[in-house]
GROMACS .gro file of C-alpha atoms in nm:
model
  356
    1MET     CA    1  -1.000  -3.074   2.335
    2ALA     CA    2  -0.763  -3.074   2.625
    3GLY     CA    3  -0.666  -2.728   2.741
    4PHE     CA    4  -1.006  -2.568   2.680
    5LEU     CA    5  -1.226  -2.460   2.970
    6LEU     CA    6  -1.599  -2.494   2.923
    7PRO     CA    7  -1.788  -2.179   3.024
    8ALA     CA    8  -1.932  -2.335   3.338
    9GLU     CA    9  -1.572  -2.331   3.466
   10ALA     CA   10  -1.642  -2.617   3.706
   11ALA     CA   11  -1.365  -2.637   3.963
   12SER     CA   12  -1.223  -2.932   4.149
   13SER     CA   13  -1.341  -2.983   4.504
   14SER     CA   14  -0.994  -2.909   4.635
   15SER     CA   15  -0.990  -2.556   4.491
   16VAL     CA   16  -1.328  -2.432   4.617
   17PRO     CA   17  -1.455  -2.391   4.973
   18ASN     CA   18  -1.721  -2.642   5.082
   19GLU     CA   19  -1.998  -2.383   5.101
   20LEU     CA   20  -1.940  -2.297   4.735
   21GLN     CA   21  -1.918  -2.652   4.604
   22GLN     CA   22  -2.295  -2.692   4.624
   23MET     CA   23  -2.340  -2.382   4.406
   24LEU     CA   24  -2.115  -2.496   4.124
   25ILE     CA   25  -2.278  -2.605   3.802
   26GLU     CA   26  -2.161  -2.943   3.680
   27GLU     CA   27  -1.951  -2.902   3.366
   28PRO     CA   28  -2.176  -3.000   3.071
   29PRO     CA   29  -2.049  -3.197   2.771
   30LEU     CA   30  -1.957  -3.006   2.457
   31SER     CA   31  -2.261  -3.154   2.278
   32GLN     CA   32  -2.492  -2.931   2.485
   33PHE     CA   33  -2.338  -2.624   2.321
   34ILE     CA   34  -2.362  -2.737   1.959
   35VAL     CA   35  -2.619  -2.547   1.753
   36LYS     CA   36  -2.771  -2.842   1.567
   37GLU     CA   37  -3.037  -2.652   1.373
   38SER     CA   38  -3.090  -2.286   1.301
   39ALA     CA   39  -3.348  -2.100   1.097
   40PHE     CA   40  -3.086  -1.829   1.047
   41GLY     CA   41  -2.815  -2.018   0.863
   42PRO     CA   42  -2.504  -2.214   0.969
   43VAL     CA   43  -2.288  -2.113   1.264
   44GLY     CA   44  -1.952  -2.162   1.096
   45SER     CA   45  -2.008  -1.940   0.792
   46SER     CA   46  -1.792  -1.633   0.734
   47PRO     CA   47  -2.033  -1.347   0.662
   48PRO     CA   48  -1.924  -1.014   0.512
   49LEU     CA   49  -1.801  -0.726   0.726
   50VAL     CA   50  -2.036  -0.429   0.707
   51GLN     CA   51  -2.008  -0.078   0.846
   52ILE     CA   52  -2.332  -0.023   1.034
   53PRO     CA   53  -2.442   0.343   1.057
   54ILE     CA   54  -2.224   0.581   1.259
   55VAL     CA   55  -2.406   0.862   1.440
   56ASP     CA   56  -2.248   1.157   1.621
   57VAL     CA   57  -2.493   1.179   1.912
   58SER     CA   58  -2.353   1.520   2.015
   59LEU     CA   59  -2.511   1.664   1.698
   60VAL     CA   60  -2.858   1.506   1.696
   61PHE     CA   61  -3.023   1.817   1.844
   62SER     CA   62  -2.835   2.068   1.629
   63SER     CA   63  -2.818   1.887   1.295
   64GLN     CA   64  -3.127   1.764   1.113
   65ASP     CA   65  -2.905   1.546   0.897
   66GLU     CA   66  -2.761   1.368   1.203
   67LEU     CA   67  -3.109   1.326   1.354
   68GLU     CA   68  -3.233   1.178   1.026
   69LYS     CA   69  -2.931   0.947   1.022
   70LEU     CA   70  -3.027   0.820   1.368
   71LYS     CA   71  -3.389   0.763   1.261
   72ASN     CA   72  -3.287   0.577   0.946
   73ALA     CA   73  -3.037   0.364   1.137
   74LEU     CA   74  -3.296   0.254   1.393
   75SER     CA   75  -3.572   0.190   1.139
   76SER     CA   76  -3.344  -0.023   0.918
   77TRP     CA   77  -3.059  -0.176   1.121
   78GLY     CA   78  -3.202  -0.118   1.469
   79CYS     CA   79  -2.860  -0.004   1.591
   80PHE     CA   80  -2.571   0.231   1.525
   81GLN     CA   81  -2.215   0.304   1.632
   82ALA     CA   82  -2.235   0.608   1.861
   83MET     CA   83  -1.960   0.867   1.844
   84GLY     CA   84  -1.953   1.201   2.024
   85HIS     CA   85  -2.094   1.035   2.339
   86GLY     CA   86  -1.869   1.231   2.574
   87ILE     CA   87  -1.707   0.933   2.747
   88SER     CA   88  -1.329   0.946   2.715
   89SER     CA   89  -1.134   0.663   2.554
   90SER     CA   90  -0.921   0.637   2.868
   91PHE     CA   91  -1.229   0.575   3.084
   92LEU     CA   92  -1.367   0.317   2.840
   93ASP     CA   93  -1.031   0.142   2.870
   94LYS     CA   94  -1.072   0.140   3.250
   95VAL     CA   95  -1.413  -0.027   3.214
   96ARG     CA   96  -1.264  -0.295   2.988
   97GLU     CA   97  -0.963  -0.346   3.215
   98ALA     CA   98  -1.181  -0.388   3.526
   99ALA     CA   99  -1.388  -0.652   3.345
  100LYS     CA  100  -1.084  -0.848   3.226
  101HIS     CA  101  -0.918  -0.819   3.568
  102PHE     CA  102  -1.221  -0.979   3.731
  103PHE     CA  103  -1.234  -1.259   3.477
  104SER     CA  104  -0.864  -1.335   3.524
  105LEU     CA  105  -0.906  -1.389   3.901
  106PRO     CA  106  -0.873  -1.734   4.057
  107MET     CA  107  -1.194  -1.938   4.060
  108GLU     CA  108  -1.233  -1.904   4.436
  109GLU     CA  109  -1.249  -1.525   4.409
  110LYS     CA  110  -1.492  -1.518   4.117
  111HIS     CA  111  -1.727  -1.759   4.286
  112LYS     CA  112  -1.781  -1.511   4.569
  113CYS     CA  113  -2.008  -1.345   4.310
  114PHE     CA  114  -2.168  -1.670   4.192
  115ARG     CA  115  -2.536  -1.651   4.106
  116ALA     CA  116  -2.788  -1.874   4.282
  117VAL     CA  117  -2.926  -2.164   4.077
  118LYS     CA  118  -3.260  -2.007   3.979
  119GLU     CA  119  -3.149  -1.645   3.968
  120ALA     CA  120  -3.001  -1.437   3.687
  121GLU     CA  121  -2.795  -1.189   3.888
  122GLY     CA  122  -2.434  -1.269   3.970
  123TYR     CA  123  -2.155  -1.459   3.798
  124GLY     CA  124  -2.205  -1.780   3.603
  125SER     CA  125  -2.322  -1.931   3.277
  126ASP     CA  126  -2.670  -1.988   3.135
  127LEU     CA  127  -2.977  -1.994   3.356
  128ILE     CA  128  -3.141  -2.323   3.260
  129VAL     CA  129  -3.510  -2.291   3.171
  130SER     CA  130  -3.553  -2.586   2.933
  131ASP     CA  131  -3.411  -2.939   2.914
  132LYS     CA  132  -3.371  -2.890   2.538
  133GLN     CA  133  -3.175  -2.568   2.582
  134ILE     CA  134  -2.861  -2.516   2.375
  135LEU     CA  135  -2.603  -2.351   2.597
  136ASP     CA  136  -2.405  -2.037   2.516
  137TRP     CA  137  -2.024  -2.058   2.523
  138SER     CA  138  -1.986  -1.774   2.769
  139ASN     CA  139  -1.975  -1.669   3.131
  140ARG     CA  140  -2.149  -1.356   3.249
  141LEU     CA  141  -2.141  -1.122   3.543
  142PHE     CA  142  -2.489  -0.969   3.561
  143LEU     CA  143  -2.548  -0.686   3.808
  144MET     CA  144  -2.831  -0.443   3.890
  145VAL     CA  145  -2.702  -0.085   3.907
  146PHE     CA  146  -3.019   0.128   3.914
  147PRO     CA  147  -3.244   0.174   4.107
  148GLU     CA  148  -2.984   0.201   4.381
  149ASN     CA  149  -3.201   0.028   4.641
  150GLN     CA  150  -3.206  -0.287   4.426
  151ARG     CA  151  -2.828  -0.330   4.412
  152ARG     CA  152  -2.711  -0.662   4.555
  153LEU     CA  153  -2.366  -0.549   4.660
  154ASN     CA  154  -2.277  -0.893   4.794
  155LEU     CA  155  -2.253  -1.002   4.429
  156TRP     CA  156  -2.029  -0.713   4.323
  157PRO     CA  157  -1.660  -0.801   4.284
  158GLU     CA  158  -1.424  -0.682   4.557
  159ILE     CA  159  -1.128  -0.722   4.321
  160PRO     CA  160  -1.027  -0.503   4.152
  161ASN     CA  161  -1.101  -0.280   4.450
  162ASP     CA  162  -1.232   0.004   4.232
  163PHE     CA  163  -1.468  -0.222   4.033
  164GLY     CA  164  -1.784  -0.083   4.195
  165GLU     CA  165  -1.668   0.277   4.166
  166ILE     CA  166  -1.594   0.233   3.795
  167LEU     CA  167  -1.926   0.055   3.732
  168ILE     CA  168  -2.136   0.324   3.903
  169GLU     CA  169  -1.955   0.604   3.718
  170TYR     CA  170  -1.991   0.422   3.387
  171ALA     CA  171  -2.360   0.340   3.445
  172THR     CA  172  -2.431   0.703   3.533
  173LYS     CA  173  -2.268   0.820   3.210
  174ILE     CA  174  -2.451   0.555   3.009
  175ARG     CA  175  -2.785   0.648   3.165
  176SER     CA  176  -2.733   1.007   3.051
  177LEU     CA  177  -2.649   0.883   2.703
  178MET     CA  178  -2.961   0.665   2.700
  179ASP     CA  179  -3.179   0.960   2.805
  180LEU     CA  180  -3.033   1.164   2.520
  181CYS     CA  181  -3.103   0.881   2.275
  182PHE     CA  182  -3.463   0.842   2.394
  183LYS     CA  183  -3.524   1.214   2.344
  184ALA     CA  184  -3.360   1.208   2.001
  185MET     CA  185  -3.570   0.906   1.897
  186ALA     CA  186  -3.887   1.090   2.002
  187LYS     CA  187  -3.781   1.407   1.820
  188SER     CA  188  -3.704   1.211   1.504
  189LEU     CA  189  -4.066   1.084   1.509
  190GLN     CA  190  -4.200   1.435   1.581
  191LEU     CA  191  -4.316   1.337   1.929
  192GLU     CA  192  -4.276   1.513   2.263
  193GLU     CA  193  -3.915   1.459   2.366
  194ASP     CA  194  -3.995   1.290   2.696
  195ILE     CA  195  -4.260   1.050   2.562
  196PHE     CA  196  -4.037   0.740   2.570
  197LEU     CA  197  -3.884   0.838   2.905
  198LYS     CA  198  -4.236   0.847   3.051
  199HIS     CA  199  -4.294   0.493   2.929
  200PHE     CA  200  -3.993   0.375   3.126
  201GLY     CA  201  -4.118   0.537   3.446
  202ASP     CA  202  -3.935   0.675   3.749
  203GLN     CA  203  -3.791   0.336   3.847
  204ALA     CA  204  -3.634   0.240   3.515
  205VAL     CA  205  -3.390  -0.048   3.553
  206VAL     CA  206  -3.025  -0.022   3.444
  207GLN     CA  207  -2.832  -0.349   3.446
  208ALA     CA  208  -2.472  -0.431   3.361
  209ARG     CA  209  -2.384  -0.753   3.182
  210TYR     CA  210  -2.015  -0.838   3.155
  211ASN     CA  211  -1.969  -1.102   2.886
  212PHE     CA  212  -1.670  -1.336   2.873
  213TYR     CA  213  -1.625  -1.570   2.577
  214PRO     CA  214  -1.345  -1.822   2.637
  215PRO     CA  215  -1.163  -1.983   2.341
  216CYS     CA  216  -1.375  -2.261   2.192
  217PRO     CA  217  -1.243  -2.574   2.016
  218ARG     CA  218  -1.541  -2.589   1.777
  219SER     CA  219  -1.616  -2.233   1.671
  220ASP     CA  220  -1.776  -2.380   1.358
  221LEU     CA  221  -2.054  -2.538   1.566
  222VAL     CA  222  -2.080  -2.336   1.888
  223LEU     CA  223  -2.199  -1.979   1.954
  224GLY     CA  224  -2.089  -1.748   2.232
  225LEU     CA  225  -2.443  -1.608   2.235
  226LYS     CA  226  -2.728  -1.763   2.039
  227SER     CA  227  -2.933  -1.568   1.784
  228HIS     CA  228  -3.168  -1.335   1.972
  229SER     CA  229  -3.308  -0.986   2.002
  230ASP     CA  230  -3.258  -0.797   2.329
  231LYS     CA  231  -3.522  -0.784   2.601
  232SER     CA  232  -3.433  -0.428   2.691
  233GLY     CA  233  -3.554  -0.090   2.573
  234VAL     CA  234  -3.202  -0.005   2.466
  235THR     CA  235  -2.870  -0.187   2.510
  236ILE     CA  236  -2.541   0.000   2.488
  237LEU     CA  237  -2.247  -0.224   2.413
  238LEU     CA  238  -1.877  -0.166   2.468
  239GLN     CA  239  -1.699  -0.411   2.239
  240ASP     CA  240  -1.370  -0.589   2.290
  241GLN     CA  241  -1.094  -0.373   2.141
  242GLN     CA  242  -0.926  -0.655   1.950
  243VAL     CA  243  -1.141  -0.967   1.914
  244GLU     CA  244  -1.435  -0.949   1.676
  245GLY     CA  245  -1.750  -1.152   1.737
  246LEU     CA  246  -2.075  -0.954   1.710
  247GLN     CA  247  -2.292  -1.031   1.406
  248LEU     CA  248  -2.623  -0.879   1.289
  249PHE     CA  249  -2.896  -1.043   1.081
  250LYS     CA  250  -3.055  -0.823   0.815
  251ASP     CA  251  -3.246  -0.904   0.498
  252GLY     CA  252  -3.177  -1.274   0.536
  253THR     CA  253  -2.800  -1.235   0.575
  254TRP     CA  254  -2.557  -1.226   0.868
  255PHE     CA  255  -2.307  -0.940   0.878
  256ARG     CA  256  -1.996  -0.904   1.094
  257VAL     CA  257  -1.982  -0.580   1.293
  258PRO     CA  258  -1.645  -0.402   1.286
  259ILE     CA  259  -1.466  -0.284   1.599
  260ILE     CA  260  -1.438   0.092   1.652
  261PRO     CA  261  -1.259   0.106   1.990
  262GLN     CA  262  -1.389   0.450   2.091
  263ALA     CA  263  -1.749   0.388   1.975
  264LEU     CA  264  -2.043   0.252   2.172
  265ILE     CA  265  -2.299   0.038   1.992
  266VAL     CA  266  -2.653   0.156   2.060
  267ASN     CA  267  -2.873  -0.149   2.003
  268LEU     CA  268  -3.250  -0.124   2.019
  269GLY     CA  269  -3.433  -0.382   2.228
  270ASP     CA  270  -3.776  -0.538   2.182
  271GLN     CA  271  -3.945  -0.299   2.423
  272MET     CA  272  -3.852   0.002   2.213
  273GLU     CA  273  -3.981  -0.170   1.898
  274ILE     CA  274  -4.310  -0.220   2.084
  275MET     CA  275  -4.321   0.143   2.203
  276SER     CA  276  -4.247   0.274   1.853
  277ASN     CA  277  -4.521   0.049   1.713
  278GLY     CA  278  -4.271  -0.126   1.490
  279ILE     CA  279  -4.116   0.184   1.331
  280PHE     CA  280  -3.785   0.118   1.505
  281LYS     CA  281  -3.648  -0.235   1.485
  282SER     CA  282  -3.503  -0.467   1.748
  283PRO     CA  283  -3.230  -0.645   1.552
  284LEU     CA  284  -3.153  -1.014   1.561
  285HIS     CA  285  -2.789  -1.066   1.654
  286ARG     CA  286  -2.547  -1.329   1.781
  287VAL     CA  287  -2.190  -1.365   1.905
  288THR     CA  288  -1.949  -1.612   1.751
  289THR     CA  289  -1.663  -1.789   1.927
  290ASN     CA  290  -1.288  -1.781   1.865
  291THR     CA  291  -1.066  -2.089   1.873
  292GLU     CA  292  -0.764  -1.908   2.019
  293ARG     CA  293  -0.860  -1.587   2.198
  294MET     CA  294  -1.091  -1.487   2.479
  295ARG     CA  295  -1.332  -1.203   2.400
  296ALA     CA  296  -1.490  -0.967   2.655
  297SER     CA  297  -1.760  -0.704   2.621
  298VAL     CA  298  -1.973  -0.490   2.853
  299ALA     CA  299  -2.344  -0.437   2.786
  300MET     CA  300  -2.561  -0.187   2.971
  301LEU     CA  301  -2.935  -0.251   2.947
  302ILE     CA  302  -3.220  -0.016   3.034
  303GLU     CA  303  -3.578  -0.132   3.065
  304PRO     CA  304  -3.894  -0.034   3.253
  305ALA     CA  305  -3.955  -0.176   3.599
  306ALA     CA  306  -4.120  -0.519   3.578
  307GLU     CA  307  -4.457  -0.386   3.695
  308GLN     CA  308  -4.451  -0.098   3.443
  309GLU     CA  309  -4.689  -0.169   3.155
  310ILE     CA  310  -4.560  -0.077   2.811
  311GLY     CA  311  -4.723  -0.061   2.471
  312PRO     CA  312  -4.719   0.140   2.149
  313VAL     CA  313  -4.719   0.517   2.195
  314ASP     CA  314  -5.071   0.644   2.115
  315ASP     CA  315  -4.946   0.908   1.870
  316LEU     CA  316  -4.785   0.633   1.659
  317VAL     CA  317  -5.112   0.442   1.612
  318ASP     CA  318  -5.358   0.549   1.342
  319GLU     CA  319  -5.554   0.413   1.046
  320LYS     CA  320  -5.245   0.406   0.824
  321ARG     CA  321  -5.038   0.232   1.091
  322PRO     CA  322  -5.262   0.022   1.314
  323ARG     CA  323  -5.153  -0.102   1.652
  324LEU     CA  324  -4.904  -0.387   1.605
  325TYR     CA  325  -4.840  -0.498   1.965
  326GLN     CA  326  -5.034  -0.568   2.280
  327ASN     CA  327  -4.954  -0.398   2.609
  328VAL     CA  328  -4.725  -0.610   2.824
  329LYS     CA  329  -4.565  -0.618   3.170
  330ASN     CA  330  -4.241  -0.787   3.280
  331TYR     CA  331  -4.136  -0.833   2.920
  332GLY     CA  332  -3.775  -0.902   3.020
  333ALA     CA  333  -3.855  -1.236   3.188
  334PHE     CA  334  -4.095  -1.331   2.909
  335ASN     CA  335  -3.831  -1.259   2.643
  336TYR     CA  336  -3.565  -1.465   2.823
  337HIS     CA  337  -3.781  -1.776   2.844
  338CYS     CA  338  -3.877  -1.744   2.478
  339TYR     CA  339  -3.509  -1.703   2.384
  340GLN     CA  340  -3.398  -2.017   2.564
  341LYS     CA  341  -3.681  -2.217   2.404
  342GLY     CA  342  -3.599  -2.093   2.054
  343LEU     CA  343  -3.915  -1.878   2.029
  344VAL     CA  344  -3.947  -1.517   1.909
  345ALA     CA  345  -4.087  -1.310   2.195
  346LEU     CA  346  -4.197  -1.019   1.976
  347ASP     CA  347  -4.415  -1.249   1.767
  348ALA     CA  348  -4.591  -1.365   2.082
  349VAL     CA  349  -4.705  -1.011   2.173
  350LYS     CA  350  -4.817  -0.908   1.826
  351MET     CA  351  -5.183  -0.822   1.788
  352LEU     CA  352  -5.391  -1.111   1.654
  353ARG     CA  353  -5.586  -0.999   1.350
  354THR     CA  354  -5.875  -1.192   1.206
  355ARG     CA  355  -5.945  -1.199   0.836
  356ALA     CA  356  -6.232  -0.982   0.713
   0.00000   0.00000   0.00000
């Protein structure tokens, strides 16, 4: 296995300043990454490639067919490939290039953004919450973008020098796209267009997660990202242009998601499934590893502020469709701990029903 870097990217003491050495995570053995058991099938299988729904989001308010396509996509797959989003291909390329530039920097430079041991924000690998935790074969740069007063700019890369400028412009464009999607989702359910936006509140959180998946010597046993559903309301993903890796679980089968370089994947998170009272789905997905090539992607997540209570929209609860979920606060942290312990967070917030 010589020549492969584990995601923790532990550096020698000679290459890192003393004040950073204490922050470095000790490089774990490969065995800590191996997915020994999974209720969702083997890691090394080669599932079929499937074209998940494609929606032209520029038409959802002018075409009933396109709006219906969005509704069907979210109630079956829980995601779609968004076209007509108004973000140019050249700018998407800039976002990808900035991410890859950062990841290619020397270790000393990247560790200026290193996350603290018990915090999620910054650059690093998995936050450890359980001694039985199976680690993901990936490094991440996780940054708060909105609200502005919560940005921790000391963790933002200084190289490339336009990284922050590109991120803020991209996040602003993505936030507009998310607002459009929330309104379209509400319209598709014959609700007031701002009903979901109200649930997120005035201080909705927008976070950027840059994902880097180094080559892995045992792609048959190790995942870049374990099977999970997202903690967010909505996640918008910019895929790698060349290296495939995202897989979706539907009807008991894994499916590979194709790359459409100019598309953005709109992926519903658990909090939107809760708000829609289970009409829209939060899909289970994972990321595989590649033995030869590094893969990079950029995910933008929007969720309510931690103190904002969410629950099913009242108009979506009636005798025919009873309330499926409890109200909950700070679902993001709850979801993460469940994920790392192999638990399903959505199941934990379902309403308990006694037998008649």
